Amino acid sequence: MTIHWRLSLAAGILGVVLAGCSQPPVKPTQPSKPGYSSEEQARLKVEQLLRKASTAPQIQAAQLRIEAANILIQMDKKQSALNVLNNVDLEYLPPKLRYEVAQSRARAALDAQQPQEALRYLEFPADTAYRPSLEQATRIGELRAEAFRLQNDPVSEALELIQISTNEQDPALQQQLHNQIWNALRMLSPDQLQSLSLRTGNTYYEQGWFELSLIHKQARGLDQLNKLTEEWNTLWESHPAHLVPPQSEAITSSEPILAQRIAVLLPMQGDLNKAATAIREGIMAAYFNDQAYGKPVPDIQFVDSTQISEPAQLQNLINEQQIDLVIGPLQKSYVSALNRSTPMPAPVLALNYDHNSEFNQVFQFGLAAEDEARQAARKIWSDGHRIALALVPMTSWGTRIRDAFEEEFTALGGAVADSTRFDRQEDFSRDVSSLLATDKSAQRAKQVFQLSSRKVKFEERRRKDVDAIFLSALPGDARQIKPILAFHYAGDLPIYATSHVFAGTSDSQRDRDLNGIQFVDAPWSLTAPSETKRYLAQKRQDTDTRFGRLYALGIDAYKLYPYLNQLATSDGASIQGETGALSVNPDKTVVRILQWAQFRKGSPQMQQARTAQP
């Protein structure tokens, strides 16, 4: 979201200052022609302006092209407007006009989802003859911040916004800026914030923001958060974030859930029993961790959801046992039944999702692979790729992942050119060849050979209309597929994957074939183990497996429940968990923002946000 100048390109171009230019003013264009539609008249006017610009002196030509670009923007032809602006020769323009044109180019590039181009336009050389005004510098900073946001670079975005905010006097605009700064900083992990706070050369404003955000990432519960925030307010009483706190940082009017008796509703028999056992152990590990730190802990009662299997039975249990909170159920059908039933007398944090319900009666939290596919789509888009291929297993979950990826990527404006579902490893080469259309290349060569009496020299080629591959595959399959992609001439295409490609334990020898793959995963698998994970690892040998992520779900369910109401009513607020940065939508769905890593030398390496130099 923009602050006070980030208007449409049309408004930006209209604001170009032409006063003081040496050339005579541009003559008004001819009146509208009768019988022509408004769009036809606009098109004719653009053509007229560009014809005049082709023979006009430099400054007058710039004015004419700017006016033409303004009309194109009004016609919603943003790329055409950018093309017109790119034909403006900046070299002979007065410095002030040169800055304005560059900013208009950057605005058009951002509207066209081209953040790298926008940043390039905003790289102004040192100009001793002209210094941008405070207002102009603010506009430049806002454009740069938006470009960094589109590039998924929250550190640089926050630094730009912090610099802008120090000069903003309007309270309403300052509030918007502070909200944006906070939203950027909340995307960072505690380790990233810790590193930023230890940098030498931070300004007073930067240091205050970093320390405030770090408090919110590291605080253990609301009580400690309030205490640490009070200490920060005392130390930083003159800081802008103290005078005008970000709205998502302030404690909301919603009360935390203070549960004295919790019912954990999980299946104790059947197919889901093993998963339920891991979740239960994760909950108890978090419970014992709180107990070790002297925090008050609730009474926990474990209930078999195969016995208390209907909403009416659960409602009776809550009333009879005076339950303050329910964690569970795990069965998706049970979650759906709760959403269709009358409201429960206590909050319910279900451990699965019901995506078919129009209204959620209960909070919903789980490890849906579809979330990873959507985040992969956003990452591919933010990296500048617009046409992708999808490669997923021939399973029900593979199909759901593919559909979620395609839906999200298409909504962003991208296109999934083709997708393939793989099954047996012996067919991988055929599947990849079909996806990359190298089999069609070979077929065409065969046809030419059959029609020609001469020997035909043939070089197999892959399709050239795509610029990224989305992959969801378990480690064993991924280790086979990655070299096959290279064999079929796709070694230059970036590959983005779900967490399935990483077994959970680094194995540099076996995973060398995965080098270059970028994948999304939870902090549980990618960051240094927390105290709770170390405690579990002493008891269980499977914490670093895909199954081990269920322990993390249990830990986060226990850690999350006190803040459900507050997170649901606080736009942009989140807490850092083992399964990701956790926030809650107004529809009571818990959203996980995961982290990105890339295989290098056979080991996953965290992709840190780019940090600006002090």
Coordinates of C-alpha atoms in Angstrom, one line a residue:
M1 CA 0.0 0.0 0.0
T2 CA 1.2 3.5 -0.8
I3 CA 1.7 6.5 1.4
H4 CA 1.0 10.0 0.1
W5 CA 2.5 10.1 -3.4
R6 CA 2.1 6.6 -4.7
L7 CA -0.8 7.6 -7.0
S8 CA -1.5 6.2 -10.4
L9 CA 1.0 6.8 -13.1
A10 CA -1.5 9.2 -14.7
A11 CA -1.5 11.4 -11.6
G12 CA 2.3 11.1 -11.5
I13 CA 2.8 12.2 -15.1
L14 CA 0.3 15.1 -14.7
G15 CA 2.5 16.3 -11.8
V16 CA 5.6 16.7 -14.0
V17 CA 6.9 20.3 -13.6
L18 CA 7.5 21.9 -16.9
A19 CA 8.0 25.5 -15.6
G20 CA 11.3 27.1 -16.5
C21 CA 11.9 25.0 -19.6
S22 CA 13.5 26.9 -22.4
Q23 CA 11.2 25.5 -25.1
P24 CA 7.8 27.1 -25.9
P25 CA 4.7 25.5 -24.4
V26 CA 3.1 22.6 -26.2
K27 CA 0.1 23.8 -28.3
P28 CA -3.2 22.3 -27.3
T29 CA -4.4 19.5 -29.5
Q30 CA -7.3 19.8 -31.8
P31 CA -10.8 19.4 -30.5
S32 CA -12.5 16.0 -30.5
K33 CA -13.7 14.7 -33.9
P34 CA -17.4 14.2 -34.1
G35 CA -18.5 10.6 -34.8
Y36 CA -15.4 9.1 -33.1
S37 CA -15.7 7.1 -29.8
S38 CA -13.7 8.5 -26.8
E39 CA -11.2 5.6 -27.1
E40 CA -10.7 6.3 -30.8
Q41 CA -10.2 10.0 -30.1
A42 CA -7.7 9.2 -27.4
R43 CA -5.8 6.9 -29.8
L44 CA -5.7 9.5 -32.5
K45 CA -4.5 12.1 -30.0
V46 CA -1.7 9.8 -28.8
E47 CA -0.6 9.3 -32.5
Q48 CA -0.7 13.0 -33.1
L49 CA 1.5 13.8 -30.0
L50 CA 4.0 11.1 -30.9
R51 CA 4.3 12.4 -34.5
K52 CA 5.0 15.9 -33.2
A53 CA 7.5 14.5 -30.7
S54 CA 9.5 12.8 -33.4
T55 CA 10.5 16.1 -35.0
A56 CA 10.4 18.5 -31.9
P57 CA 13.4 19.7 -29.9
Q58 CA 14.5 17.6 -27.0
I59 CA 12.5 19.3 -24.1
Q60 CA 9.4 19.8 -26.2
A61 CA 9.6 16.2 -27.4
A62 CA 9.7 15.1 -23.8
Q63 CA 6.6 17.1 -22.9
L64 CA 4.7 15.7 -25.8
R65 CA 5.7 12.1 -25.0
I66 CA 4.7 12.6 -21.3
E67 CA 1.3 13.9 -22.4
A68 CA 0.9 10.9 -24.7
A69 CA 1.9 8.5 -21.9
N70 CA -0.7 10.1 -19.6
I71 CA -3.4 9.4 -22.2
L72 CA -2.3 5.8 -22.5
I73 CA -2.5 5.3 -18.8
Q74 CA -6.0 6.6 -18.8
M75 CA -6.7 4.0 -21.5
D76 CA -5.2 1.3 -19.1
K77 CA -2.4 0.7 -21.6
K78 CA 0.4 0.8 -19.0
Q79 CA 3.0 -1.1 -21.0
S80 CA 2.5 1.2 -23.9
A81 CA 2.9 4.2 -21.6
L82 CA 6.2 2.7 -20.3
N83 CA 7.4 2.2 -23.9
V84 CA 6.6 5.8 -24.7
L85 CA 8.5 7.1 -21.6
N86 CA 11.5 4.9 -22.4
N87 CA 11.8 6.9 -25.7
V88 CA 12.3 10.1 -23.7
D89 CA 16.0 11.1 -23.9
L90 CA 17.0 12.3 -20.4
E91 CA 20.4 13.5 -21.3
Y92 CA 19.4 17.0 -22.5
L93 CA 16.5 17.6 -20.1
P94 CA 16.8 20.0 -17.1
P95 CA 17.6 18.0 -13.9
K96 CA 14.2 18.5 -12.3
L97 CA 12.3 17.3 -15.4
R98 CA 14.8 14.4 -15.7
Y99 CA 14.0 13.2 -12.1
E100 CA 10.2 13.5 -12.8
V101 CA 10.4 11.4 -16.0
A102 CA 12.5 8.8 -14.2
Q103 CA 10.0 8.5 -11.5
S104 CA 7.1 8.2 -13.9
R105 CA 9.1 5.4 -15.6
A106 CA 9.5 3.6 -12.3
R107 CA 5.8 4.0 -11.5
A108 CA 4.9 2.4 -14.8
A109 CA 7.4 -0.4 -14.3
L110 CA 5.9 -1.2 -10.9
D111 CA 2.4 -1.2 -12.4
A112 CA 3.7 -3.7 -14.9
Q113 CA 5.1 -5.8 -12.0
Q114 CA 8.8 -5.1 -13.1
P115 CA 10.5 -4.1 -9.8
Q116 CA 14.0 -4.6 -11.1
E117 CA 13.4 -2.2 -13.9
A118 CA 11.8 0.3 -11.5
L119 CA 14.9 0.3 -9.3
R120 CA 17.1 0.7 -12.3
Y121 CA 15.2 3.9 -13.3
L122 CA 15.6 5.2 -9.8
E123 CA 19.4 4.9 -9.8
F124 CA 20.3 8.6 -10.2
P125 CA 23.9 9.6 -10.8
A126 CA 25.4 12.3 -8.6
D127 CA 24.3 15.6 -9.9
T128 CA 26.0 18.6 -8.4
A129 CA 23.7 21.0 -10.3
Y130 CA 20.5 19.7 -8.7
R131 CA 19.4 18.1 -5.5
P132 CA 15.9 16.6 -5.2
S133 CA 13.5 18.4 -2.9
L134 CA 12.3 16.7 0.3
E135 CA 9.0 15.9 -1.4
Q136 CA 10.8 14.5 -4.4
A137 CA 13.1 12.4 -2.3
T138 CA 10.1 11.0 -0.4
R139 CA 8.5 10.0 -3.7
I140 CA 11.7 8.2 -4.8
G141 CA 11.9 6.4 -1.5
E142 CA 8.3 5.2 -1.7
L143 CA 8.8 3.9 -5.2
R144 CA 12.0 2.1 -4.1
A145 CA 10.1 0.6 -1.1
E146 CA 7.4 -0.8 -3.3
A147 CA 9.9 -2.3 -5.6
F148 CA 11.7 -4.0 -2.7
R149 CA 8.3 -5.3 -1.5
L150 CA 7.6 -6.8 -4.9
Q151 CA 11.1 -8.4 -4.9
N152 CA 10.4 -10.0 -1.5
D153 CA 13.1 -8.0 0.2
P154 CA 11.5 -6.8 3.5
V155 CA 14.8 -5.5 4.9
S156 CA 15.4 -3.0 2.1
E157 CA 11.8 -2.1 2.1
A158 CA 11.8 -1.3 5.8
L159 CA 15.0 0.8 5.6
E160 CA 13.5 2.9 2.8
L161 CA 10.3 3.4 4.7
I162 CA 12.1 4.3 8.0
Q163 CA 14.1 7.0 6.2
I164 CA 10.9 8.4 4.7
S165 CA 9.0 8.4 8.0
T166 CA 11.6 10.5 9.8
N167 CA 10.6 13.5 7.7
E168 CA 6.9 13.0 7.6
Q169 CA 4.9 15.5 9.7
D170 CA 1.3 14.6 8.8
P171 CA 0.1 12.2 11.6
A172 CA -2.2 10.2 9.4
L173 CA 0.5 9.6 6.8
Q174 CA 3.0 8.8 9.5
Q175 CA 0.6 6.2 10.8
Q176 CA 0.4 4.6 7.4
L177 CA 4.2 4.6 7.1
H178 CA 4.6 3.0 10.5
N179 CA 2.1 0.3 9.7
Q180 CA 4.0 -0.5 6.5
I181 CA 7.4 -0.6 8.3
W182 CA 5.9 -3.0 10.8
N183 CA 4.4 -5.3 8.1
A184 CA 7.8 -5.5 6.4
L185 CA 9.7 -6.2 9.7
R186 CA 7.3 -8.9 10.7
M187 CA 8.3 -10.9 7.7
L188 CA 11.8 -11.4 9.2
S189 CA 12.9 -14.2 11.4
P190 CA 14.3 -13.6 14.9
D191 CA 17.8 -14.4 13.6
Q192 CA 17.5 -11.8 10.9
L193 CA 16.2 -9.2 13.3
Q194 CA 19.0 -10.0 15.8
S195 CA 21.6 -9.6 13.0
L196 CA 20.1 -6.3 12.0
S197 CA 20.0 -4.9 15.5
L198 CA 23.7 -5.8 16.0
R199 CA 24.8 -3.9 12.8
T200 CA 27.2 -1.0 13.3
G201 CA 26.0 2.2 11.7
N202 CA 22.3 1.9 12.4
T203 CA 20.5 5.2 12.8
Y204 CA 18.6 5.9 16.0
Y205 CA 15.4 5.3 14.1
E206 CA 16.5 2.0 12.5
Q207 CA 17.8 0.7 15.8
G208 CA 14.6 1.4 17.6
W209 CA 12.5 -0.3 15.0
F210 CA 14.7 -3.4 14.9
E211 CA 14.6 -3.8 18.7
L212 CA 10.9 -3.3 19.0
S213 CA 10.3 -5.9 16.3
L214 CA 12.7 -8.3 17.9
I215 CA 10.8 -8.0 21.2
H216 CA 7.6 -9.2 19.5
K217 CA 9.4 -12.1 17.8
Q218 CA 11.1 -13.3 21.0
A219 CA 8.6 -12.7 23.7
R220 CA 7.2 -15.8 25.4
G221 CA 3.5 -14.9 25.8
L222 CA 1.5 -11.8 26.2
D223 CA 2.7 -11.0 29.7
Q224 CA 6.3 -11.0 28.8
L225 CA 5.5 -9.0 25.6
N226 CA 3.8 -6.3 27.7
K227 CA 6.7 -6.1 30.1
L228 CA 9.4 -5.9 27.4
T229 CA 7.3 -3.3 25.4
E230 CA 7.1 -1.1 28.5
E231 CA 10.9 -1.3 28.9
W232 CA 11.3 -0.4 25.2
N233 CA 8.9 2.6 25.6
T234 CA 11.0 3.9 28.5
L235 CA 14.3 3.6 26.6
W236 CA 12.9 4.9 23.3
E237 CA 10.5 7.5 24.5
S238 CA 11.4 9.9 21.7
H239 CA 11.2 7.3 19.0
P240 CA 8.5 7.8 16.3
A241 CA 7.3 4.3 16.9
H242 CA 6.6 5.2 20.5
L243 CA 4.9 8.4 19.7
V244 CA 2.8 6.8 16.8
P245 CA 2.8 3.1 17.4
P246 CA 2.0 0.8 14.4
Q247 CA -1.6 -0.2 14.7
S248 CA -0.9 -4.0 14.4
E249 CA 1.7 -3.6 17.3
A250 CA -0.8 -2.1 19.8
I251 CA -2.6 -4.5 22.0
T252 CA -6.1 -5.0 20.5
S253 CA -9.4 -4.8 22.4
S254 CA -9.8 -8.6 22.1
E255 CA -9.0 -10.4 25.2
P256 CA -6.5 -13.3 25.2
I257 CA -7.9 -16.8 25.7
L258 CA -7.0 -17.6 29.3
A259 CA -7.8 -21.4 29.5
Q260 CA -7.7 -23.2 32.8
R261 CA -9.1 -26.5 31.4
I262 CA -8.2 -27.6 27.9
A263 CA -9.7 -30.7 26.1
V264 CA -7.4 -32.1 23.4
L265 CA -9.7 -33.9 21.0
L266 CA -7.7 -36.4 18.9
P267 CA -8.3 -39.9 17.5
M268 CA -6.8 -42.5 19.8
Q269 CA -7.4 -45.4 17.4
G270 CA -7.6 -45.9 13.7
D271 CA -5.5 -44.6 10.7
L272 CA -4.8 -41.2 12.3
N273 CA -3.7 -42.5 15.7
K274 CA 0.0 -42.3 14.9
A275 CA -0.3 -38.7 13.7
A276 CA -2.4 -37.8 16.7
T277 CA 0.2 -39.3 19.0
A278 CA 2.9 -37.0 17.6
I279 CA 0.7 -33.9 17.9
R280 CA -0.1 -34.9 21.5
E281 CA 3.6 -35.2 22.3
G282 CA 4.2 -31.8 20.8
I283 CA 1.5 -30.2 22.9
M284 CA 2.9 -31.8 26.1
A285 CA 6.5 -30.7 25.2
A286 CA 5.3 -27.1 24.9
Y287 CA 3.4 -27.6 28.2
F288 CA 6.5 -28.8 30.0
N289 CA 8.6 -26.0 28.6
D290 CA 6.2 -23.4 30.0
Q291 CA 6.1 -25.2 33.3
A292 CA 9.9 -25.2 33.4
Y293 CA 9.9 -21.4 33.0
G294 CA 7.4 -21.0 35.9
K295 CA 4.5 -20.0 33.7
P296 CA 1.0 -21.0 34.8
V297 CA -0.2 -24.0 32.8
P298 CA -3.7 -25.3 32.3
D299 CA -5.2 -28.7 33.1
I300 CA -5.1 -30.8 29.9
Q301 CA -7.6 -33.6 29.3
F302 CA -7.2 -35.9 26.3
V303 CA -10.4 -37.0 24.6
D304 CA -10.8 -39.7 21.9
S305 CA -12.4 -38.1 18.9
T306 CA -13.5 -41.5 17.7
Q307 CA -15.7 -41.7 20.8
I308 CA -16.8 -38.1 21.2
S309 CA -17.4 -37.9 17.4
E310 CA -20.3 -35.5 17.0
P311 CA -20.7 -31.8 17.7
A312 CA -23.6 -32.5 20.1
Q313 CA -21.4 -34.9 22.1
L314 CA -18.5 -32.3 22.2
Q315 CA -20.9 -29.6 23.3
N316 CA -22.1 -31.7 26.2
L317 CA -18.5 -32.5 27.2
I318 CA -17.6 -28.8 27.3
N319 CA -20.5 -28.0 29.5
E320 CA -20.1 -31.0 31.8
Q321 CA -16.3 -30.7 32.3
Q322 CA -16.3 -26.9 32.2
I323 CA -13.8 -26.8 29.3
D324 CA -12.4 -23.4 28.4
L325 CA -10.7 -24.4 25.1
V326 CA -10.7 -27.4 22.7
I327 CA -7.7 -28.3 20.6
G328 CA -8.7 -30.6 17.8
P329 CA -10.3 -32.4 16.1
L330 CA -7.9 -33.7 13.4
Q331 CA -10.4 -35.4 11.1
K332 CA -11.5 -33.0 8.2
S333 CA -15.0 -34.4 8.3
Y334 CA -15.3 -33.6 12.0
V335 CA -14.1 -30.0 11.3
S336 CA -16.7 -29.6 8.6
A337 CA -19.4 -30.9 11.0
L338 CA -18.4 -28.3 13.6
N339 CA -18.6 -25.5 11.1
R340 CA -22.1 -26.6 10.2
S341 CA -23.3 -27.0 13.8
T342 CA -24.4 -24.4 16.4
P343 CA -21.5 -22.6 18.0
M344 CA -19.6 -24.4 20.7
P345 CA -19.7 -22.9 24.3
A346 CA -15.8 -22.7 24.2
P347 CA -13.3 -21.7 21.5
V348 CA -12.2 -24.6 19.3
L349 CA -8.8 -24.8 17.5
A350 CA -9.2 -27.5 14.9
L351 CA -6.1 -29.1 13.5
N352 CA -7.3 -29.4 9.9
Y353 CA -9.0 -27.2 7.3
D354 CA -12.5 -27.2 5.9
H355 CA -12.2 -25.2 2.7
N356 CA -15.8 -25.8 1.6
S357 CA -17.5 -24.0 4.4
E358 CA -18.9 -20.5 3.8
F359 CA -18.5 -19.6 7.5
N360 CA -16.1 -21.0 10.0
Q361 CA -17.4 -21.6 13.5
V362 CA -14.0 -22.8 14.7
F363 CA -10.4 -21.7 14.3
Q364 CA -8.6 -23.9 11.8
F365 CA -4.9 -24.7 11.8
G366 CA -2.9 -27.3 9.9
L367 CA 0.0 -28.2 7.7
A368 CA -1.8 -28.0 4.3
A369 CA 0.6 -28.5 1.4
E370 CA -1.6 -26.2 -0.6
D371 CA -0.3 -23.3 1.4
E372 CA 3.2 -24.2 0.3
A373 CA 2.1 -24.3 -3.3
R374 CA 0.5 -20.8 -3.0
Q375 CA 3.7 -19.4 -1.5
A376 CA 5.7 -20.9 -4.2
A377 CA 3.5 -19.2 -6.8
R378 CA 4.0 -15.9 -5.1
K379 CA 7.8 -16.4 -4.9
I380 CA 8.0 -17.3 -8.6
W381 CA 6.0 -14.3 -9.5
S382 CA 8.0 -11.9 -7.2
D383 CA 11.2 -13.3 -8.9
G384 CA 10.0 -12.0 -12.2
H385 CA 8.8 -15.3 -13.8
R386 CA 5.5 -15.2 -15.7
I387 CA 5.1 -18.6 -17.4
A388 CA 5.7 -21.8 -15.5
L389 CA 5.5 -25.6 -15.8
A390 CA 4.2 -27.8 -12.9
L391 CA 5.5 -31.3 -12.1
V392 CA 3.7 -33.1 -9.3
P393 CA 3.1 -36.8 -8.2
M394 CA 0.2 -38.8 -9.5
T395 CA -1.5 -38.7 -6.1
S396 CA -4.5 -36.9 -4.6
W397 CA -2.3 -34.6 -2.6
G398 CA -0.2 -33.9 -5.7
T399 CA -3.3 -32.9 -7.6
R400 CA -4.4 -30.6 -4.8
I401 CA -1.0 -29.0 -4.8
R402 CA -1.0 -28.5 -8.6
D403 CA -4.4 -26.9 -8.5
A404 CA -3.6 -24.6 -5.6
F405 CA -0.4 -23.5 -7.4
E406 CA -2.1 -22.9 -10.7
E407 CA -5.0 -21.0 -9.1
E408 CA -2.6 -18.6 -7.2
F409 CA -0.2 -18.1 -10.0
T410 CA -3.0 -17.4 -12.5
A411 CA -4.6 -14.9 -10.0
L412 CA -1.3 -13.0 -9.9
G413 CA -1.2 -12.7 -13.7
G414 CA 1.0 -15.6 -14.5
A415 CA 0.3 -18.7 -16.7
V416 CA 0.9 -22.4 -16.2
A417 CA 1.8 -23.5 -19.7
D418 CA 1.5 -27.2 -18.9
S419 CA 1.6 -29.7 -16.0
T420 CA 2.6 -33.4 -15.7
R421 CA 1.8 -35.9 -13.0
F422 CA 4.5 -38.5 -12.5
D423 CA 4.2 -42.0 -11.0
R424 CA 6.9 -44.6 -11.6
Q425 CA 10.6 -43.7 -11.7
E426 CA 11.2 -45.7 -14.8
D427 CA 8.8 -43.3 -16.6
F428 CA 10.4 -40.0 -15.3
S429 CA 12.3 -39.3 -18.5
R430 CA 9.2 -39.8 -20.6
D431 CA 7.2 -37.6 -18.3
V432 CA 9.8 -34.8 -18.3
S433 CA 10.2 -35.1 -22.1
S434 CA 6.5 -34.6 -22.5
L435 CA 6.4 -31.6 -20.2
L436 CA 9.3 -29.9 -21.9
A437 CA 8.1 -30.9 -25.4
T438 CA 11.4 -32.5 -26.3
D439 CA 9.5 -35.5 -27.4
K440 CA 7.7 -33.3 -30.0
S441 CA 11.0 -32.0 -31.2
A442 CA 12.2 -35.6 -31.8
Q443 CA 9.0 -36.5 -33.5
R444 CA 9.3 -33.6 -35.9
A445 CA 12.8 -34.7 -36.8
K446 CA 11.6 -38.3 -37.4
Q447 CA 8.9 -37.0 -39.8
V448 CA 11.4 -34.9 -41.7
F449 CA 13.7 -37.9 -42.0
Q450 CA 10.9 -40.0 -43.3
L451 CA 10.0 -37.4 -46.0
S452 CA 13.6 -36.7 -47.0
S453 CA 16.0 -39.0 -48.9
R454 CA 18.9 -37.2 -47.3
K455 CA 20.3 -37.7 -43.8
V456 CA 19.0 -34.9 -41.5
K457 CA 21.2 -33.4 -38.8
F458 CA 19.0 -33.1 -35.7
E459 CA 19.5 -31.4 -32.3
E460 CA 16.8 -32.0 -29.7
R461 CA 15.3 -28.9 -28.2
R462 CA 13.0 -28.1 -25.3
R463 CA 10.1 -25.6 -25.4
K464 CA 11.2 -22.0 -25.0
D465 CA 8.0 -20.3 -23.8
V466 CA 8.5 -21.0 -20.0
D467 CA 10.8 -19.4 -17.5
A468 CA 10.3 -21.5 -14.3
I469 CA 9.4 -24.9 -13.0
F470 CA 7.2 -25.7 -10.0
L471 CA 8.0 -29.1 -8.5
S472 CA 6.5 -31.1 -5.7
A473 CA 8.3 -34.4 -5.1
L474 CA 9.6 -36.5 -2.3
P475 CA 13.4 -36.5 -1.9
G476 CA 14.0 -39.9 -3.7
D477 CA 12.0 -38.8 -6.7
A478 CA 13.4 -35.3 -6.7
R479 CA 16.9 -36.6 -6.8
Q480 CA 16.0 -38.5 -10.0
I481 CA 14.0 -35.7 -11.6
K482 CA 16.5 -32.9 -11.3
P483 CA 19.2 -34.5 -13.5
I484 CA 16.6 -35.6 -16.0
L485 CA 15.4 -32.0 -16.3
A486 CA 19.0 -31.0 -17.1
F487 CA 19.3 -33.9 -19.6
H488 CA 16.3 -32.5 -21.4
Y489 CA 17.9 -29.0 -21.7
A490 CA 16.0 -27.5 -18.8
G491 CA 19.1 -27.1 -16.6
D492 CA 18.9 -23.3 -16.9
L493 CA 15.3 -23.1 -15.7
P494 CA 14.9 -22.2 -12.0
I495 CA 13.1 -24.8 -9.9
Y496 CA 10.8 -23.9 -7.0
A497 CA 9.6 -26.7 -4.8
T498 CA 7.4 -27.6 -1.8
S499 CA 9.0 -28.9 1.4
H500 CA 8.6 -32.4 0.2
V501 CA 12.0 -32.3 -1.5
F502 CA 13.8 -32.0 1.8
A503 CA 13.9 -35.1 4.0
G504 CA 14.4 -33.0 7.1
T505 CA 18.0 -34.0 7.7
S506 CA 20.9 -32.7 5.7
D507 CA 22.6 -35.3 3.6
S508 CA 25.1 -33.5 1.3
Q509 CA 26.2 -36.7 -0.5
R510 CA 22.7 -37.9 -1.5
D511 CA 21.3 -34.4 -2.1
R512 CA 23.9 -33.1 -4.5
D513 CA 21.5 -33.7 -7.3
L514 CA 19.1 -31.2 -5.7
N515 CA 21.6 -28.3 -6.0
G516 CA 19.9 -25.2 -7.2
I517 CA 16.4 -26.1 -6.2
Q518 CA 14.7 -23.5 -4.1
F519 CA 12.1 -24.8 -1.6
V520 CA 9.8 -23.5 1.1
D521 CA 9.7 -25.1 4.5
A522 CA 9.0 -24.4 8.2
P523 CA 11.5 -23.0 10.8
W524 CA 11.3 -26.5 12.5
S525 CA 13.3 -27.9 9.6
L526 CA 15.5 -25.0 8.5
T527 CA 16.5 -23.1 11.7
A528 CA 18.5 -24.0 14.8
P529 CA 16.3 -26.2 17.1
S530 CA 14.3 -24.5 19.8
E531 CA 14.4 -25.7 23.4
T532 CA 11.2 -27.6 22.9
K533 CA 12.5 -29.4 19.8
R534 CA 15.7 -30.3 21.6
Y535 CA 13.6 -31.7 24.5
L536 CA 11.7 -33.9 22.0
A537 CA 14.8 -35.0 20.2
Q538 CA 16.1 -36.6 23.4
K539 CA 13.0 -38.8 23.5
R540 CA 12.3 -39.4 19.8
Q541 CA 14.5 -40.2 16.8
D542 CA 12.1 -38.9 14.1
T543 CA 11.9 -35.2 14.9
D544 CA 13.9 -34.4 11.7
T545 CA 11.7 -36.3 9.4
R546 CA 8.6 -35.3 7.5
F547 CA 6.6 -37.0 10.1
G548 CA 8.4 -35.0 12.7
R549 CA 6.6 -31.8 11.5
L550 CA 3.5 -33.1 13.4
Y551 CA 5.4 -32.5 16.6
A552 CA 5.8 -28.9 15.5
L553 CA 2.0 -28.6 14.8
G554 CA 1.3 -29.7 18.4
I555 CA 3.8 -27.3 19.8
D556 CA 2.4 -24.4 17.8
A557 CA -1.2 -25.3 18.7
Y558 CA -0.4 -24.9 22.4
K559 CA 1.7 -21.8 21.8
L560 CA -0.9 -20.2 19.5
Y561 CA -4.2 -20.6 21.4
P562 CA -3.9 -17.6 23.9
Y563 CA -3.6 -15.2 20.9
L564 CA -6.3 -16.5 18.6
N565 CA -8.8 -13.7 19.2
Q566 CA -6.1 -11.0 19.1
L567 CA -4.5 -12.2 15.9
A568 CA -7.9 -12.5 14.2
T569 CA -8.7 -8.9 14.9
S570 CA -5.2 -7.5 14.3
D571 CA -4.4 -6.9 10.7
G572 CA -0.8 -7.9 10.0
A573 CA -0.1 -9.2 13.5
S574 CA 1.7 -12.6 13.8
I575 CA 3.7 -14.8 16.2
Q576 CA 6.7 -16.8 15.2
G577 CA 6.1 -20.5 15.6
E578 CA 7.8 -23.8 14.7
T579 CA 5.6 -24.2 11.6
G580 CA 6.1 -20.6 10.4
A581 CA 5.1 -17.0 11.1
L582 CA 1.5 -17.5 12.2
S583 CA -1.4 -15.0 11.7
V584 CA -5.1 -15.5 11.7
N585 CA -7.6 -14.3 9.0
P586 CA -10.9 -12.8 10.0
D587 CA -12.5 -16.1 8.9
K588 CA -10.5 -17.8 11.7
T589 CA -8.1 -19.6 9.4
V590 CA -4.5 -19.7 10.7
V591 CA -2.1 -18.6 7.9
R592 CA 1.5 -19.8 7.9
I593 CA 4.3 -17.8 6.2
L594 CA 7.2 -20.2 5.7
Q595 CA 10.9 -19.7 4.9
W596 CA 12.8 -20.2 1.7
A597 CA 16.0 -22.2 1.3
Q598 CA 18.1 -23.4 -1.6
F599 CA 20.2 -26.6 -2.0
R600 CA 23.9 -25.7 -2.3
K601 CA 26.6 -28.3 -2.2
G602 CA 24.0 -30.9 -1.2
S603 CA 22.7 -28.9 1.8
P604 CA 19.8 -26.5 2.2
Q605 CA 21.0 -22.9 2.8
M606 CA 18.6 -20.3 4.1
Q607 CA 17.7 -17.5 1.7
Q608 CA 18.3 -14.4 3.8
A609 CA 16.6 -11.2 2.7
R610 CA 19.1 -8.8 1.2
T611 CA 20.4 -6.4 3.8
A612 CA 21.4 -2.9 2.8
Q613 CA 24.9 -1.7 3.8
P614 CA 25.1 0.6 6.8

